[in-house]
Amino acid sequence: MSTRTLVSPATLARPRGRAVYWTVFTTVVVLFAIAFLFPVYWMVTGAMKSPDEVARTPPTIAPKEWHLSGYSDAWDLMQLPQHLWNTVVQAAGAWLFQLVFCTAAAYALSRLKPAFGKVILGGILATLMVPAQALVVPKYLTVADLPLIHTSLLNDPLAIWLPAVANAFNLYLLKRFFDQIPRDVLEAAEIDGAGKLRTLWSIVLPMSRPVLGVVSIFALVAVWQDFLWPLMVFSDTGKQPISVALVQLSQNIQLTVLIAAMVIASIPMVALFLVFQRHIIAGISAGSTKG
Amino acid sequence: MTKTAARPPAEAIAVHPAQAPPPAGGRGRRRLADQVRAYGFLLGGLICFALFSWYPAIRAVVIAFQKYTPGSSPEWVGTANFTRVLHDPEFTAAWRNTLTFTLLALLIGFAIPFLLALVLNELRHAKAFFRVVVYLPVMIPPVVSALLWKWFYDPGAGLANEALRWLHLPTSNWSNGADTALISLVIVATWANMGGTVLIYLAALQSIPGELYEAAELDGASLLQRIRHVTIPQTRFVILMLMLLQIIATMQVFTEPFVITGGGPENATVTVLYLIYKYAFLYNDFGGACALSVMLLVLLGAFSALYLRLTRSGEDDA
């Protein structure tokens, strides 16, 4: 893996090259620590300072006294268990709905040759041209009063789950993957007497684990990080996910408690990232290496 | 991604017959049953797309020409919504802020990640560390990043001014000053999002064949000349793609102004999407909100169309 880059290995091997390399390396490490790790450190320790200390100028690098009460207060006062649970329910449901409906639709479009399949695919791909946020108001009106059945999904997790299915990017990703599966494999399954659902379940899905992983991570992260849509749909404070609750409660709460709540809200996604970082980073890097 | 597709079970190929067995029953009935089954699989997805993508897109255009409040029957008003919105002093501010934000985000959001990727690609140690650390802010919920920076920007005990004092530089009002608020938000957005951009540039840089640099160096090209004549032309496509994506994303900015500045001071950070939100949920004027949405939709739709066209032609070339 020693492919040649901008600077040649020969230049680097010289004493001057080595000195420059290690200077640059150290600078970048320090810079990264300050820019990306320090804010996280500041947040985690800020929550452990006393309310006086956190407002002090100049600020203290490490808390003089370590309090865990910021975290426990945030947990209780801001009803974090409730909001975290809401977020988990919303994210898990959106993930499940997307996986079931997008996979089924992608399989149909890729393998079952429905009439007007090309038109439907075209309609789905056309939505990629519509920026999501620009449609947020008419989408809200639709959710508030569903056509034909005239029901409101406001304050209902379905308002997150169902629109999540209409994700053209994930659907197209799945369809493209299913397209690549060799015809022989599916025909063999059919000859062995497997129905379409059976083929999907026992042949296609096990082969598709990498894409399903990518789609799952995209789906979970998208719901966990979203703010505007849940802000619109959940007016009931008891149903709000943590992102909305944090902003709503940030006005009248002590700074240390708010910071502690911010840390707690970040933990699930950061943990997910640290566990799956290899896959996530590989997925992003593979995403657009075209050209 | 093609790794698993490359291992069909061996026996599957062995039993593959020369011809498929003739379909049982009437051909017409068989085809109808196939169609019903295909649509059975499609149904859930189709309903969701119809309800939450296609219908709202049409509806945005319709409501833009109506006086509409939920609960009462809509009334056609022609282009009145557009003229009303256009005469709102906040309209000019919102578009000016959004375009400035996008332009600044493009300058800062292109230059810093590209330079970072360029440097990281030369470093031979701790590669995993750099990748994980640069992507860490992306995984922090945007609301948390916004609240975190709001705290940093605090004029009194904020870290941003403390850093300036430490460097013996004059302090700033950051997000609280009318002239510095927008750039403060650009800094937050860049910090929070650049991880993904850096990783994509890094992948693009790694795909440049080393021989090109070697040949350039033999021809006497200096470091800067190599960047200019090898690196940039070789990554031009990725640069263009990411710039388009960034324009589309930053023109929809909402969380940072909503959380950090509330659109202020003096409307300095009201963005188009923020204004849409205000029309709908503060003024209860859904006609105005949809008129604004349609404007945003047309502009961003053009960029998206261009993006899709380019990616598709890029795939054909590859």
Coordinates of C-alpha atoms in Angstrom, one line a residue, chain B residues 76-244:
Chain B
W76 CA -58.1 30.9 -4.9
V77 CA -56.2 34.1 -4.8
G78 CA -54.0 34.0 -7.9
T79 CA -50.5 35.4 -7.4
A80 CA -51.4 37.3 -4.3
N81 CA -49.3 35.1 -2.0
F82 CA -46.2 35.7 -4.2
T83 CA -46.7 39.5 -4.2
R84 CA -47.3 39.6 -0.5
V85 CA -44.2 37.5 0.2
L86 CA -42.1 39.5 -2.2
H87 CA -43.0 42.7 -0.4
D88 CA -42.1 41.4 3.0
P89 CA -38.9 43.1 4.1
E90 CA -37.8 39.8 5.6
F91 CA -37.9 38.2 2.1
T92 CA -34.9 40.1 0.8
A93 CA -33.1 39.6 4.1
A94 CA -33.8 35.9 4.0
W95 CA -32.6 35.4 0.4
R96 CA -29.6 37.6 0.9
N97 CA -28.6 35.7 4.1
T98 CA -29.2 32.3 2.5
L99 CA -27.1 33.1 -0.5
T100 CA -24.3 34.7 1.6
F101 CA -24.4 31.7 3.9
T102 CA -24.1 29.3 0.9
L103 CA -21.3 31.3 -0.7
L104 CA -19.3 31.5 2.6
A105 CA -20.0 27.9 3.3
L106 CA -18.8 27.0 -0.1
L107 CA -15.6 29.0 0.2
I108 CA -14.7 27.8 3.8
G109 CA -16.4 24.4 3.3
F110 CA -14.4 23.7 0.2
A111 CA -11.0 25.2 1.0
I112 CA -10.6 23.7 4.6
P113 CA -11.7 20.1 3.9
F114 CA -9.7 20.0 0.6
L115 CA -6.5 21.2 2.2
L116 CA -7.0 18.9 5.2
A117 CA -7.5 15.9 2.9
L118 CA -4.4 16.9 0.9
V119 CA -2.3 17.0 4.0
L120 CA -3.9 13.9 5.6
N121 CA -3.2 12.0 2.4
E122 CA 0.5 12.6 2.8
L123 CA 0.6 11.5 6.4
R124 CA 1.7 7.9 6.9
H125 CA 0.9 7.5 10.6
A126 CA -2.3 7.4 12.7
K127 CA -4.5 7.4 9.7
A128 CA -7.4 5.7 11.5
F129 CA -7.1 8.3 14.3
F130 CA -7.5 11.2 11.8
R131 CA -10.5 9.7 10.1
V132 CA -12.4 8.9 13.3
V133 CA -11.7 12.3 14.8
V134 CA -12.6 14.4 11.8
Y135 CA -15.9 12.5 11.5
L136 CA -16.8 12.7 15.2
P137 CA -18.6 16.1 14.9
V138 CA -20.8 14.7 12.1
M139 CA -22.2 12.1 14.5
I140 CA -23.0 14.7 17.2
P141 CA -26.7 15.7 16.7
P142 CA -26.9 19.0 14.9
V143 CA -29.0 20.5 17.7
V144 CA -26.2 19.6 20.2
S145 CA -23.5 21.2 17.9
A146 CA -25.6 24.3 17.6
L147 CA -26.2 24.6 21.4
L148 CA -22.5 23.8 22.0
W149 CA -21.4 26.7 19.7
K150 CA -24.0 29.0 21.2
W151 CA -22.3 28.5 24.5
F152 CA -18.8 29.0 22.9
Y153 CA -20.0 32.2 21.3
D154 CA -21.3 33.6 24.6
P155 CA -19.8 37.2 24.8
G156 CA -18.9 36.8 28.5
A157 CA -17.8 33.3 29.5
G158 CA -17.7 31.9 26.0
L159 CA -14.7 30.0 24.8
A160 CA -14.4 31.8 21.5
N161 CA -13.7 35.2 23.1
E162 CA -11.4 33.5 25.7
A163 CA -9.3 32.1 22.8
L164 CA -9.1 35.5 21.2
R165 CA -8.0 37.1 24.5
W166 CA -5.4 34.4 25.0
L167 CA -4.0 35.2 21.5
H168 CA -4.2 39.0 22.4
L169 CA -6.7 39.6 19.7
P170 CA -9.8 41.9 20.0
T171 CA -12.9 40.0 21.1
S172 CA -16.0 39.7 18.9
N173 CA -19.7 39.7 19.3
W174 CA -19.9 36.4 17.3
S175 CA -23.4 35.3 16.9
N176 CA -24.7 38.3 18.8
G177 CA -23.4 40.9 16.4
A178 CA -25.4 41.8 13.3
D179 CA -22.3 41.8 11.1
T180 CA -20.6 38.7 12.6
A181 CA -23.7 36.5 13.2
L182 CA -23.8 34.9 9.7
I183 CA -20.2 34.0 9.5
S184 CA -20.4 32.6 13.1
L185 CA -23.1 30.2 11.8
V186 CA -21.0 29.2 8.8
I187 CA -18.2 28.2 11.2
V188 CA -20.6 26.0 13.1
A189 CA -22.0 24.4 10.0
T190 CA -18.5 23.8 8.6
W191 CA -17.2 22.3 11.9
A192 CA -20.2 20.0 12.1
N193 CA -20.2 18.8 8.5
M194 CA -16.8 18.8 7.1
G195 CA -15.9 15.2 8.2
G196 CA -17.8 13.6 5.4
T197 CA -16.3 16.0 2.8
V198 CA -12.8 15.3 4.1
L199 CA -13.3 11.5 3.8
I200 CA -14.7 11.8 0.3
Y201 CA -11.8 14.0 -0.9
L202 CA -9.4 11.6 0.8
A203 CA -10.8 8.7 -1.1
A204 CA -10.6 10.7 -4.4
L205 CA -7.0 11.6 -3.7
Q206 CA -6.1 8.0 -3.0
S207 CA -7.4 7.0 -6.4
I208 CA -4.9 9.3 -8.3
P209 CA -2.3 7.1 -9.9
G210 CA 1.2 7.7 -8.4
E211 CA 2.9 7.6 -11.8
L212 CA 1.3 11.0 -12.6
Y213 CA 3.1 12.6 -9.7
E214 CA 6.3 10.8 -10.6
A215 CA 6.2 12.0 -14.2
A216 CA 5.4 15.5 -13.1
E217 CA 8.2 15.5 -10.7
L218 CA 10.7 14.2 -13.3
D219 CA 9.5 17.1 -15.5
G220 CA 10.6 19.4 -12.7
A221 CA 7.1 20.3 -11.4
S222 CA 7.2 21.9 -7.9
L223 CA 4.8 20.9 -5.1
L224 CA 2.3 23.6 -6.0
Q225 CA 2.6 22.8 -9.7
R226 CA 1.9 19.2 -9.0
I227 CA -1.2 20.2 -7.0
R228 CA -2.4 22.5 -9.7
H229 CA -1.7 20.2 -12.7
V230 CA -2.2 16.7 -11.3
T231 CA -4.2 16.8 -8.0
I232 CA -6.9 19.3 -9.0
P233 CA -7.6 18.0 -12.5
Q234 CA -7.7 14.4 -11.3
T235 CA -10.3 15.3 -8.5
R236 CA -12.2 17.8 -10.5
F237 CA -15.3 15.6 -10.8
V238 CA -15.5 14.9 -7.1
I239 CA -15.0 18.6 -6.3
L240 CA -17.8 19.6 -8.6
M241 CA -20.2 17.0 -7.2
L242 CA -19.5 18.0 -3.6
M243 CA -19.9 21.6 -4.4
L244 CA -23.3 21.0 -5.9

